[in-house]
Short mmCIF file of C-alpha atoms and ligand atoms in Angstrom, two decimals:
data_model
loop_
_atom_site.label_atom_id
_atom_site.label_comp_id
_atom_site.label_asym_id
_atom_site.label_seq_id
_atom_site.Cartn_x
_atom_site.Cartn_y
_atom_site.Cartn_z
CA UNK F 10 -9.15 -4.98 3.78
CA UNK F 11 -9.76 -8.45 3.53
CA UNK F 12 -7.49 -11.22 3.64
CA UNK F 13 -6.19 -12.46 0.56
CA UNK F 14 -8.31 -14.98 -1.44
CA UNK F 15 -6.51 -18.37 -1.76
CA UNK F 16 -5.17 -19.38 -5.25
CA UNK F 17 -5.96 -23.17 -7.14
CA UNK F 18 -2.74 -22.26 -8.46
CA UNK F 19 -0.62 -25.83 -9.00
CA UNK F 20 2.75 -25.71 -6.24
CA UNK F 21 6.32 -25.26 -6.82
CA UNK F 22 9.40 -25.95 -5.02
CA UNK F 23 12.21 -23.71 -4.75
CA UNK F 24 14.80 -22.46 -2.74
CA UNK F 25 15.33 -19.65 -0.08
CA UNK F 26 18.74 -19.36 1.30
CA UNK F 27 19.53 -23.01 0.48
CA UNK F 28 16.27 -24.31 2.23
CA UNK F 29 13.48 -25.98 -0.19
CA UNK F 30 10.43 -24.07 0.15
CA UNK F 31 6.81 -24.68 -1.63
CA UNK F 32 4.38 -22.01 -2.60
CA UNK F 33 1.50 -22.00 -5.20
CA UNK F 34 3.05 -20.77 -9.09
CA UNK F 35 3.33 -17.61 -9.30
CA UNK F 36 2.69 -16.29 -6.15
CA UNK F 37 4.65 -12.69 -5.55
CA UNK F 38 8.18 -13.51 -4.28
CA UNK F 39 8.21 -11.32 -1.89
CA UNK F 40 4.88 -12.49 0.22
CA UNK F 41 6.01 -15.86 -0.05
CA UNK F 42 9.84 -14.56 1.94
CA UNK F 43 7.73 -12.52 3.98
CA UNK F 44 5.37 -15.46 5.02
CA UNK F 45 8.30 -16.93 6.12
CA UNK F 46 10.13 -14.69 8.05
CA UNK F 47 12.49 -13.42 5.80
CA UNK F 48 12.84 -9.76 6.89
CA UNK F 49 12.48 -8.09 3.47
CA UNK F 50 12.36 -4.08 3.20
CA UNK F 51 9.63 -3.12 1.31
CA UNK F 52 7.58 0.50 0.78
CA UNK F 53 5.65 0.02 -2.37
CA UNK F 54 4.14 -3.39 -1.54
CA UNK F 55 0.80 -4.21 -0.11
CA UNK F 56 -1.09 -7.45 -1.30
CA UNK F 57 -4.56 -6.03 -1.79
CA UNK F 58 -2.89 -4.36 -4.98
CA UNK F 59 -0.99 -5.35 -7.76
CA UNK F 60 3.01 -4.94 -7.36
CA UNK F 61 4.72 -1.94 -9.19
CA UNK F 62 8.36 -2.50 -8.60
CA UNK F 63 8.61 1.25 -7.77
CA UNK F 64 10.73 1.50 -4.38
CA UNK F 65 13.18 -0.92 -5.06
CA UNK F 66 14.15 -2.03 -1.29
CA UNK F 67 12.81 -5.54 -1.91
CA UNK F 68 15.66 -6.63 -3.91
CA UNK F 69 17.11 -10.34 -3.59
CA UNK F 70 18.85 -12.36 -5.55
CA UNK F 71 17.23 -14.78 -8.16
CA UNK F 72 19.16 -18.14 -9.82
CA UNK F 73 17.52 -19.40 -12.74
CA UNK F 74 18.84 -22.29 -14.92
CA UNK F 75 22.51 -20.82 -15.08
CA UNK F 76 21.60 -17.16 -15.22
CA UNK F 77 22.08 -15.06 -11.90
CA UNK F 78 19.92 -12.07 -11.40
CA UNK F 79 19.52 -9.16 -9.20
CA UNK F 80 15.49 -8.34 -8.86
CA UNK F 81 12.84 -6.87 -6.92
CA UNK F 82 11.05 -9.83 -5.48
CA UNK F 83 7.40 -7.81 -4.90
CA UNK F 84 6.79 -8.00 -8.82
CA UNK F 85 8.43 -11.49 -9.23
CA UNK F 86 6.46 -14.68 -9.23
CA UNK F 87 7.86 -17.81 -8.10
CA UNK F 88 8.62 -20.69 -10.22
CA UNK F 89 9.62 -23.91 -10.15
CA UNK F 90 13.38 -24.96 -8.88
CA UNK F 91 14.24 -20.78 -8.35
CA UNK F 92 17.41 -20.44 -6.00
CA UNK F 93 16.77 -17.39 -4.23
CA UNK F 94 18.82 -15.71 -2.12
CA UNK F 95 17.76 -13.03 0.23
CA UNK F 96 21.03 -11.09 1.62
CA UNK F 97 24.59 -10.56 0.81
CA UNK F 98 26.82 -7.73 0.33
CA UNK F 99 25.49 -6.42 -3.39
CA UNK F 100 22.01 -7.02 -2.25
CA UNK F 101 22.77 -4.47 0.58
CA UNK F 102 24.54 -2.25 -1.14
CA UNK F 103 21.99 -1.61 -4.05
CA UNK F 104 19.02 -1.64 -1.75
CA UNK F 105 21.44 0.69 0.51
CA UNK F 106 21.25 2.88 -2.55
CA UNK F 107 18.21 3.29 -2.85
CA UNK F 108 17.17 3.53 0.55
CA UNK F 109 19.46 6.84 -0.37
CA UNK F 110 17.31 8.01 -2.77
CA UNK F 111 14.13 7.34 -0.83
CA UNK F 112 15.60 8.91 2.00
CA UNK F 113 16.36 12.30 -0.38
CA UNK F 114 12.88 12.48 -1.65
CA UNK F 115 11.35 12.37 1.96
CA UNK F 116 13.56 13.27 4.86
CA UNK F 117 10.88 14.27 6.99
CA UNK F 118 9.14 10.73 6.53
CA UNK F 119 9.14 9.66 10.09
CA UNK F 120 8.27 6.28 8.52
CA UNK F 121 11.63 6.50 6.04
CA UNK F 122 14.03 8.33 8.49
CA UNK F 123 13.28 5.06 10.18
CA UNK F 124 13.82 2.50 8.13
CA UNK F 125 17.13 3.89 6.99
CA UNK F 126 18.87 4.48 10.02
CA UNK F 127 17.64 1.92 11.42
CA UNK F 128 18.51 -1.09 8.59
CA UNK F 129 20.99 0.94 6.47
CA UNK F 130 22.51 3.01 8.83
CA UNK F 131 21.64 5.98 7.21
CA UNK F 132 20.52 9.84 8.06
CA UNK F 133 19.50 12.79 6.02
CA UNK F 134 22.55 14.95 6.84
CA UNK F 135 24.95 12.46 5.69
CA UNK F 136 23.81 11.88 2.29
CA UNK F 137 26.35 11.62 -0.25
CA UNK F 138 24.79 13.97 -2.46
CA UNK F 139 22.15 17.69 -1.58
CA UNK F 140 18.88 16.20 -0.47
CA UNK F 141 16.30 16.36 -3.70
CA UNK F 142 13.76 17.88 -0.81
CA UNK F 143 10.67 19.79 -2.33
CA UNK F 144 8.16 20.04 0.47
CA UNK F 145 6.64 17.16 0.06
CA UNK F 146 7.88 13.31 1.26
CA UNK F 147 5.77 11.25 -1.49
CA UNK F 148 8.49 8.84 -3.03
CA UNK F 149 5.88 7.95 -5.99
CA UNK F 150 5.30 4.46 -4.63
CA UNK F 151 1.50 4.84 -6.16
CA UNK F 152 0.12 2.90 -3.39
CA UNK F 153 -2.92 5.65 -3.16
CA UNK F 154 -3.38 5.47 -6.57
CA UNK F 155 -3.61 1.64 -6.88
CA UNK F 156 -5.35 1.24 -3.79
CA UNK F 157 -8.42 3.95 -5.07
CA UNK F 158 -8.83 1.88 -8.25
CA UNK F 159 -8.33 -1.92 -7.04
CA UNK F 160 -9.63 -1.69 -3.81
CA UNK F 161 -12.18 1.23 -3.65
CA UNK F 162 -13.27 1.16 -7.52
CA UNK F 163 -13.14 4.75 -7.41
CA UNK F 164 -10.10 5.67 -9.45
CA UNK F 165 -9.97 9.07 -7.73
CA UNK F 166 -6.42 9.66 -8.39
CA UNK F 167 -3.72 8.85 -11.00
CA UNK F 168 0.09 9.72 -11.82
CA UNK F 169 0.71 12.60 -14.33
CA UNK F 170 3.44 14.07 -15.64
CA UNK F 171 7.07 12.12 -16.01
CA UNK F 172 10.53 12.39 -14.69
CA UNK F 173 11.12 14.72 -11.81
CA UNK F 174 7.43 16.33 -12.73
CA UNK F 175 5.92 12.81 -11.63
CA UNK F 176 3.37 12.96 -8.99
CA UNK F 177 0.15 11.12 -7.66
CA UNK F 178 -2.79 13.89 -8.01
CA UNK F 179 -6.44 14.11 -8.76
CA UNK F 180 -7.92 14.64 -12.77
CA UNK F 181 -6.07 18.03 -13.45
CA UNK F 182 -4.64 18.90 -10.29
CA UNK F 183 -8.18 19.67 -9.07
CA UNK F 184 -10.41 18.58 -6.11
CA UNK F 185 -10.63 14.94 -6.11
CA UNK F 186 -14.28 15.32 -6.84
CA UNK F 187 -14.71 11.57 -7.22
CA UNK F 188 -12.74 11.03 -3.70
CA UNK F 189 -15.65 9.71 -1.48
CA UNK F 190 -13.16 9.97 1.77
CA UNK F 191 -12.90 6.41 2.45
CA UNK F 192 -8.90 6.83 3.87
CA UNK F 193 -7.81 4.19 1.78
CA UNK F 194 -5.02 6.20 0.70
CA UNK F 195 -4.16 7.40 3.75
CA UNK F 196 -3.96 4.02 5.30
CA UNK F 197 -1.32 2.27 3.39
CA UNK F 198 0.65 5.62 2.33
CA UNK F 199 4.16 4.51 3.70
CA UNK F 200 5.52 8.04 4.39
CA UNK F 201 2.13 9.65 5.85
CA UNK F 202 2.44 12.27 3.40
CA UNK F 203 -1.61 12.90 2.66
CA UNK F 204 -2.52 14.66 5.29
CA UNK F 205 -5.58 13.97 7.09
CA UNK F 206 -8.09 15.29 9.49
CA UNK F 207 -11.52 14.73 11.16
CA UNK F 208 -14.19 17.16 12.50
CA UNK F 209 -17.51 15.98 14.64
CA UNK F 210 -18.57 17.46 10.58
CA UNK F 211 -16.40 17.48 8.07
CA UNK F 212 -13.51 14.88 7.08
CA UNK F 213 -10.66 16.40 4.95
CA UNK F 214 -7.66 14.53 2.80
CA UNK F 215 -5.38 17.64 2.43
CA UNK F 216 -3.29 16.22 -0.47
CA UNK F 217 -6.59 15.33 -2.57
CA UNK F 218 -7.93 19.01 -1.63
CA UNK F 219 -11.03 16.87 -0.63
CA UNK F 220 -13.49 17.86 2.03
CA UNK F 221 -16.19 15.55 3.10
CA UNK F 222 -19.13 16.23 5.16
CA UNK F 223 -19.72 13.23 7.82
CA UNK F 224 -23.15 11.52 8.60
CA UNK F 225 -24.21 11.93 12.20
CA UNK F 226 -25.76 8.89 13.59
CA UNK F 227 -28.89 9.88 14.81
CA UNK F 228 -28.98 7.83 18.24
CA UNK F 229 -25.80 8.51 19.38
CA UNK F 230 -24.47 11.72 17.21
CA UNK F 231 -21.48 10.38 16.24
CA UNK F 232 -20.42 11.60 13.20
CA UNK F 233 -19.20 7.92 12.05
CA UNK F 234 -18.38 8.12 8.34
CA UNK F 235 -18.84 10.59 5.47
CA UNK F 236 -21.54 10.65 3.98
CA UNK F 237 -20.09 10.19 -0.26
CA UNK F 238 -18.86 6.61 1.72
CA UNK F 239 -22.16 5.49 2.56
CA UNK F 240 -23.75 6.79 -0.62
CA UNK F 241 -21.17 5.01 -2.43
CA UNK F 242 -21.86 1.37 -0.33
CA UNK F 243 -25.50 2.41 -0.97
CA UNK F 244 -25.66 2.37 -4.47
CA UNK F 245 -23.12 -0.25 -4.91
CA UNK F 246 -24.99 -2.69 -2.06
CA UNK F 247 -28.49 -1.71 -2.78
CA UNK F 248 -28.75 -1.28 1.00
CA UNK F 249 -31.44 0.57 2.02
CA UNK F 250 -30.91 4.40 3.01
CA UNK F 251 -32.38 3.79 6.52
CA UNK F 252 -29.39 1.43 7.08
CA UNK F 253 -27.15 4.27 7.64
CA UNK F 254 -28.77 6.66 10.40
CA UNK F 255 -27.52 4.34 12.80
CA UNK F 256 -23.80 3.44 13.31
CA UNK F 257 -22.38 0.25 13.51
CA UNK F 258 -22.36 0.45 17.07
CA UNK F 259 -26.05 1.33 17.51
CA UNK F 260 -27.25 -0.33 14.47
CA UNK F 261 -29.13 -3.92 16.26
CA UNK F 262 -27.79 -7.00 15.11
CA UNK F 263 -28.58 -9.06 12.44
CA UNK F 264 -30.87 -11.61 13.20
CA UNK F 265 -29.70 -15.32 13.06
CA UNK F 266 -32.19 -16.99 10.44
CA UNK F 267 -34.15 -19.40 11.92
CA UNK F 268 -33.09 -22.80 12.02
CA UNK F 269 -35.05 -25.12 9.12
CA UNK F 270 -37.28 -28.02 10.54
CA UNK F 271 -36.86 -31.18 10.37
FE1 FES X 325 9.21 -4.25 -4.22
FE2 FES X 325 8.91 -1.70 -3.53
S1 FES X 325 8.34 -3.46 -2.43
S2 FES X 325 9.87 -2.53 -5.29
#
Protein backbone atom coordinates (compact mmCIF):
# COMPACT_ATOMS: atom_id res chain seq x y z
CA UNK A 1 0.00 0.00 0.00
CA UNK A 2 0.95 3.31 -0.76
CA UNK A 3 1.80 6.04 1.41
CA UNK A 4 -0.79 8.30 2.37
CA UNK A 5 -1.69 11.18 -0.02
CA UNK A 6 -1.02 14.60 1.62
CA UNK A 7 -4.07 16.77 2.59
CA UNK A 8 -4.55 20.92 1.49
CA UNK A 9 -6.33 20.69 4.61
CA UNK A 10 -5.81 24.38 6.53
CA UNK A 11 -3.51 23.58 10.15
CA UNK A 12 -4.46 23.59 13.66
CA UNK A 13 -2.76 23.86 16.86
CA UNK A 14 -3.45 21.84 19.77
CA UNK A 15 -2.16 20.18 22.58
CA UNK A 16 -0.62 16.69 23.46
CA UNK A 17 0.33 16.20 26.98
CA UNK A 18 0.71 19.96 27.56
CA UNK A 19 3.02 20.40 24.42
CA UNK A 20 1.49 22.59 21.36
CA UNK A 21 1.41 20.47 18.43
CA UNK A 22 0.20 21.39 14.65
CA UNK A 23 -1.41 19.02 12.24
CA UNK A 24 -3.65 19.67 9.14
CA UNK A 25 -7.83 19.87 10.37
CA UNK A 26 -9.09 16.97 10.75
CA UNK A 27 -6.51 14.67 10.45
CA UNK A 28 -7.26 11.20 12.59
CA UNK A 29 -6.06 11.79 16.19
CA UNK A 30 -4.53 8.95 16.52
CA UNK A 31 -1.92 9.16 13.35
CA UNK A 32 -1.15 12.50 14.33
CA UNK A 33 0.01 10.88 18.36
CA UNK A 34 1.43 8.15 16.53
CA UNK A 35 3.54 10.44 14.16
CA UNK A 36 4.85 11.66 17.13
CA UNK A 37 5.80 9.04 19.21
CA UNK A 38 3.08 8.73 21.40
CA UNK A 39 2.88 4.94 21.99
CA UNK A 40 -0.86 4.45 21.38
CA UNK A 41 -2.43 0.74 21.39
CA UNK A 42 -4.32 0.27 18.54
CA UNK A 43 -5.85 -3.11 16.59
CA UNK A 44 -8.52 -1.76 14.36
CA UNK A 45 -6.50 1.09 12.80
CA UNK A 46 -4.65 1.18 9.58
CA UNK A 47 -4.56 4.50 7.46
CA UNK A 48 -5.24 3.10 4.02
CA UNK A 49 -8.91 2.66 5.46
CA UNK A 50 -11.34 4.62 7.06
CA UNK A 51 -11.39 4.36 11.09
CA UNK A 52 -14.23 2.24 12.74
CA UNK A 53 -13.76 2.81 16.39
CA UNK A 54 -14.23 -0.98 16.86
CA UNK A 55 -11.27 -2.17 19.28
CA UNK A 56 -11.30 0.50 21.58
CA UNK A 57 -7.46 0.38 22.84
CA UNK A 58 -6.79 3.81 21.32
CA UNK A 59 -8.53 5.67 23.93
CA UNK A 60 -7.11 9.17 25.26
CA UNK A 61 -8.42 11.82 26.73
CA UNK A 62 -9.97 14.84 24.79
CA UNK A 63 -10.57 18.68 26.43
CA UNK A 64 -12.78 20.71 24.49
CA UNK A 65 -13.99 24.22 25.50
CA UNK A 66 -14.89 23.14 29.19
CA UNK A 67 -16.15 19.66 28.41
CA UNK A 68 -13.76 16.64 29.27
CA UNK A 69 -14.10 13.51 27.28
CA UNK A 70 -12.96 10.03 27.19
CA UNK A 71 -12.61 8.87 23.24
CA UNK A 72 -11.07 6.69 20.84
CA UNK A 73 -8.61 8.90 19.08
CA UNK A 74 -8.46 6.56 15.57
CA UNK A 75 -12.05 7.98 14.61
CA UNK A 76 -11.41 11.51 16.06
CA UNK A 77 -10.21 14.39 13.99
CA UNK A 78 -8.22 17.06 15.36
CA UNK A 79 -9.34 20.52 15.82
CA UNK A 80 -8.28 23.60 16.70
CA UNK A 81 -7.02 24.43 20.51
CA UNK A 82 -7.96 20.37 21.57
CA UNK A 83 -6.09 19.50 24.96
CA UNK A 84 -5.38 16.00 24.60
CA UNK A 85 -4.09 13.87 26.89
CA UNK A 86 -2.68 10.51 26.15
CA UNK A 87 -2.25 8.44 29.60
CA UNK A 88 -3.45 8.43 33.09
CA UNK A 89 -4.99 6.07 35.38
CA UNK A 90 -8.83 5.95 33.77
CA UNK A 91 -7.30 5.91 30.38
CA UNK A 92 -5.52 2.64 31.49
CA UNK A 93 -8.00 1.23 33.18
CA UNK A 94 -10.77 1.39 30.40
CA UNK A 95 -8.38 0.48 27.66
CA UNK A 96 -7.19 -2.29 30.36
CA UNK A 97 -10.77 -3.38 29.98
CA UNK A 98 -10.98 -3.87 26.94
CA UNK A 99 -7.77 -5.27 26.22
CA UNK A 100 -9.89 -7.95 28.54
CA UNK A 101 -12.38 -8.41 26.23
CA UNK A 102 -10.09 -8.61 23.21
CA UNK A 103 -8.05 -10.91 24.99
CA UNK A 104 -11.47 -13.29 25.66
CA UNK A 105 -12.47 -13.28 22.09
CA UNK A 106 -8.92 -14.44 20.89
CA UNK A 107 -6.64 -16.09 23.39
CA UNK A 108 -4.77 -17.90 20.95
CA UNK A 109 -3.91 -14.53 19.04
CA UNK A 110 -0.21 -14.67 19.33
CA UNK A 111 -0.51 -11.02 18.19
CA UNK A 112 -3.17 -10.21 21.32
CA UNK A 113 -1.64 -12.57 24.00
CA UNK A 114 1.08 -10.08 23.28
CA UNK A 115 -0.04 -6.97 23.54
CA UNK A 116 -1.82 -7.70 26.78
CA UNK A 117 0.71 -9.12 28.81
CA UNK A 118 2.96 -7.24 27.61
CA UNK A 119 1.22 -3.42 28.11
CA UNK A 120 -1.62 -4.49 30.46
CA UNK A 121 -0.19 -7.11 32.27
CA UNK A 122 -2.64 -9.44 31.37
CA UNK A 123 -3.02 -13.44 30.48
CA UNK A 124 -5.83 -15.62 29.39
CA UNK A 125 -6.00 -17.73 32.58
CA UNK A 126 -6.43 -14.85 34.77
CA UNK A 127 -9.36 -13.27 33.30
CA UNK A 128 -11.85 -12.04 35.59
CA UNK A 129 -14.59 -13.64 33.93
CA UNK A 130 -14.79 -17.61 31.52
CA UNK A 131 -13.02 -16.78 28.31
CA UNK A 132 -15.92 -16.06 25.45
CA UNK A 133 -13.51 -18.59 23.24
CA UNK A 134 -15.35 -20.10 20.11
CA UNK A 135 -12.60 -21.42 17.87
CA UNK A 136 -11.94 -18.66 16.22
CA UNK A 137 -9.63 -15.33 17.41
CA UNK A 138 -11.39 -12.64 14.99
CA UNK A 139 -12.24 -9.68 17.46
CA UNK A 140 -14.55 -8.06 14.55
CA UNK A 141 -12.08 -5.24 13.97
CA UNK A 142 -13.36 -5.36 10.07
CA UNK A 143 -10.02 -4.51 8.87
CA UNK A 144 -10.49 -7.38 5.97
CA UNK A 145 -13.60 -6.14 5.19
CA UNK A 146 -12.62 -2.44 4.79
CA UNK A 147 -9.45 -3.17 3.32
CA UNK A 148 -11.32 -5.52 0.26
CA UNK A 149 -13.60 -2.56 -0.52
CA UNK A 150 -11.25 0.67 -0.05
CA UNK A 151 -8.19 -0.68 -1.04
CA UNK A 152 -8.81 -3.66 -3.45
CA UNK A 153 -12.36 -2.41 -4.89
CA UNK A 154 -13.43 -5.82 -4.62
CA UNK A 155 -15.88 -5.83 -1.74
CA UNK A 156 -15.38 -9.59 -1.33
CA UNK A 157 -16.47 -9.70 2.16
CA UNK A 158 -18.86 -7.91 4.59
CA UNK A 159 -20.20 -8.22 8.33
CA UNK A 160 -23.55 -10.08 8.83
CA UNK A 161 -25.47 -10.86 11.48
CA UNK A 162 -25.44 -8.67 14.99
CA UNK A 163 -24.54 -9.12 18.57
CA UNK A 164 -22.64 -12.22 19.50
CA UNK A 165 -23.76 -13.68 15.80
CA UNK A 166 -21.46 -10.81 14.27
CA UNK A 167 -18.83 -11.98 11.98
CA UNK A 168 -16.75 -10.89 8.82
CA UNK A 169 -17.76 -13.58 5.98
CA UNK A 170 -18.27 -13.78 2.28
CA UNK A 171 -22.12 -13.08 0.46
CA UNK A 172 -24.00 -15.93 2.37
CA UNK A 173 -21.43 -17.69 4.12
CA UNK A 174 -20.27 -19.05 0.73
CA UNK A 175 -16.95 -19.11 -1.26
CA UNK A 176 -15.74 -15.70 -1.62
CA UNK A 177 -16.29 -16.06 -5.30
CA UNK A 178 -15.39 -12.42 -5.91
CA UNK A 179 -12.04 -12.92 -3.65
CA UNK A 180 -9.30 -12.59 -6.39
CA UNK A 181 -6.51 -13.72 -3.61
CA UNK A 182 -4.71 -10.57 -3.42
CA UNK A 183 -3.81 -11.16 0.70
CA UNK A 184 -4.99 -7.92 1.50
CA UNK A 185 -6.87 -9.29 4.26
CA UNK A 186 -4.46 -11.35 5.43
CA UNK A 187 -1.90 -8.65 5.65
CA UNK A 188 -3.33 -6.21 8.03
CA UNK A 189 -5.56 -8.90 10.03
CA UNK A 190 -4.17 -8.06 13.60
CA UNK A 191 -4.78 -11.53 15.14
CA UNK A 192 -3.68 -13.74 11.97
CA UNK A 193 -6.87 -15.40 12.15
CA UNK A 194 -7.48 -16.02 8.08
CA UNK A 195 -5.52 -18.59 7.48
CA UNK A 196 -3.37 -18.72 4.57
CA UNK A 197 -1.36 -20.91 2.34
CA UNK A 198 0.66 -21.16 -0.94
CA UNK A 199 1.32 -24.05 -3.38
CA UNK A 200 3.96 -23.85 -6.54
CA UNK A 201 -0.27 -24.00 -7.90
CA UNK A 202 -2.80 -23.07 -5.97
CA UNK A 203 -3.09 -20.10 -3.29
CA UNK A 204 -5.80 -20.66 -0.59
CA UNK A 205 -7.43 -18.00 2.13
CA UNK A 206 -8.98 -20.67 4.49
CA UNK A 207 -11.39 -18.25 6.25
CA UNK A 208 -12.83 -16.95 2.74
CA UNK A 209 -13.06 -20.82 1.63
CA UNK A 210 -11.18 -19.32 -1.44
CA UNK A 211 -8.82 -21.28 -3.61
CA UNK A 212 -6.86 -19.63 -6.29
CA UNK A 213 -4.93 -21.12 -9.01
CA UNK A 214 -1.39 -19.19 -9.47
CA UNK A 215 0.16 -18.05 -12.87
CA UNK A 216 3.48 -19.68 -13.58
CA UNK A 217 5.91 -17.36 -15.12
CA UNK A 218 6.96 -18.90 -18.08
CA UNK A 219 10.87 -18.07 -17.94
CA UNK A 220 11.49 -18.88 -14.64
CA UNK A 221 8.30 -21.12 -13.40
CA UNK A 222 7.60 -19.34 -10.56
CA UNK A 223 4.26 -19.44 -9.73
CA UNK A 224 4.30 -15.51 -8.76
CA UNK A 225 0.67 -14.44 -8.28
CA UNK A 226 -2.81 -15.88 -8.90
CA UNK A 227 -4.03 -15.63 -11.72
CA UNK A 228 -7.98 -13.73 -10.68
CA UNK A 229 -5.03 -10.91 -9.41
CA UNK A 230 -3.62 -10.34 -12.66
CA UNK A 231 -6.93 -10.65 -14.49
CA UNK A 232 -8.25 -8.21 -12.15
CA UNK A 233 -5.02 -5.50 -12.78
CA UNK A 234 -5.69 -6.51 -16.43
CA UNK A 235 -8.96 -5.35 -16.91
CA UNK A 236 -8.71 -2.57 -14.52
CA UNK A 237 -5.08 -1.31 -16.21
CA UNK A 238 -5.83 -2.23 -19.71
CA UNK A 239 -2.39 -3.88 -19.61
CA UNK A 240 -1.84 -6.14 -22.13
CA UNK A 241 -2.20 -10.04 -21.37
CA UNK A 242 1.41 -10.69 -22.54
CA UNK A 243 2.50 -8.45 -19.60
CA UNK A 244 1.92 -11.17 -17.21
CA UNK A 245 3.86 -14.42 -18.48
CA UNK A 246 6.79 -12.93 -17.11
CA UNK A 247 7.29 -12.00 -13.39
CA UNK A 248 8.41 -8.96 -12.09
CA UNK A 249 11.71 -10.30 -11.73
CA UNK A 250 12.10 -11.51 -15.33
CA UNK A 251 9.88 -9.04 -16.86
CA UNK A 252 12.88 -6.35 -18.71
CA UNK A 253 12.71 -2.99 -17.60
CA UNK A 254 10.93 -0.23 -18.71
CA UNK A 255 12.64 1.78 -21.01
CA UNK A 256 13.64 5.40 -20.00
CA UNK A 257 11.91 7.66 -22.77
CA UNK A 258 14.24 9.33 -24.68
CA UNK A 259 15.38 12.58 -23.75
CA UNK A 260 13.55 15.58 -26.05
CA UNK A 261 16.01 17.71 -28.25
CA UNK A 262 16.85 20.77 -27.97
FE1 LIG B 1 -9.12 3.10 17.57
FE2 LIG B 1 -9.29 0.45 17.43
S1 LIG B 1 -7.63 1.72 16.90
S2 LIG B 1 -10.74 1.87 18.20
Amino acid sequence: MTEPAKTTAPVVEFTIDGKKVSAPRETSLLEVLLEHGYDIPHLCHHWAVEPYGACRLCLVEVKKGRKTKLTTSCNYPVLEGIEVTTLNEKIFKNRRNMMELILARAPNSEKVKQMAAERFDLVAEDLPYEANYDGDDCILCGLCVRVCREVVGVEALSFASRGAEKEATPPFHDIAKSCIGCGACVYVCPTDCIGYSQTTTQRELKRWNRKLPMRICSRCGYPYAPIFQLNAFKDKTGTPPEFFEWCPDCRPAPKAPKPKAG
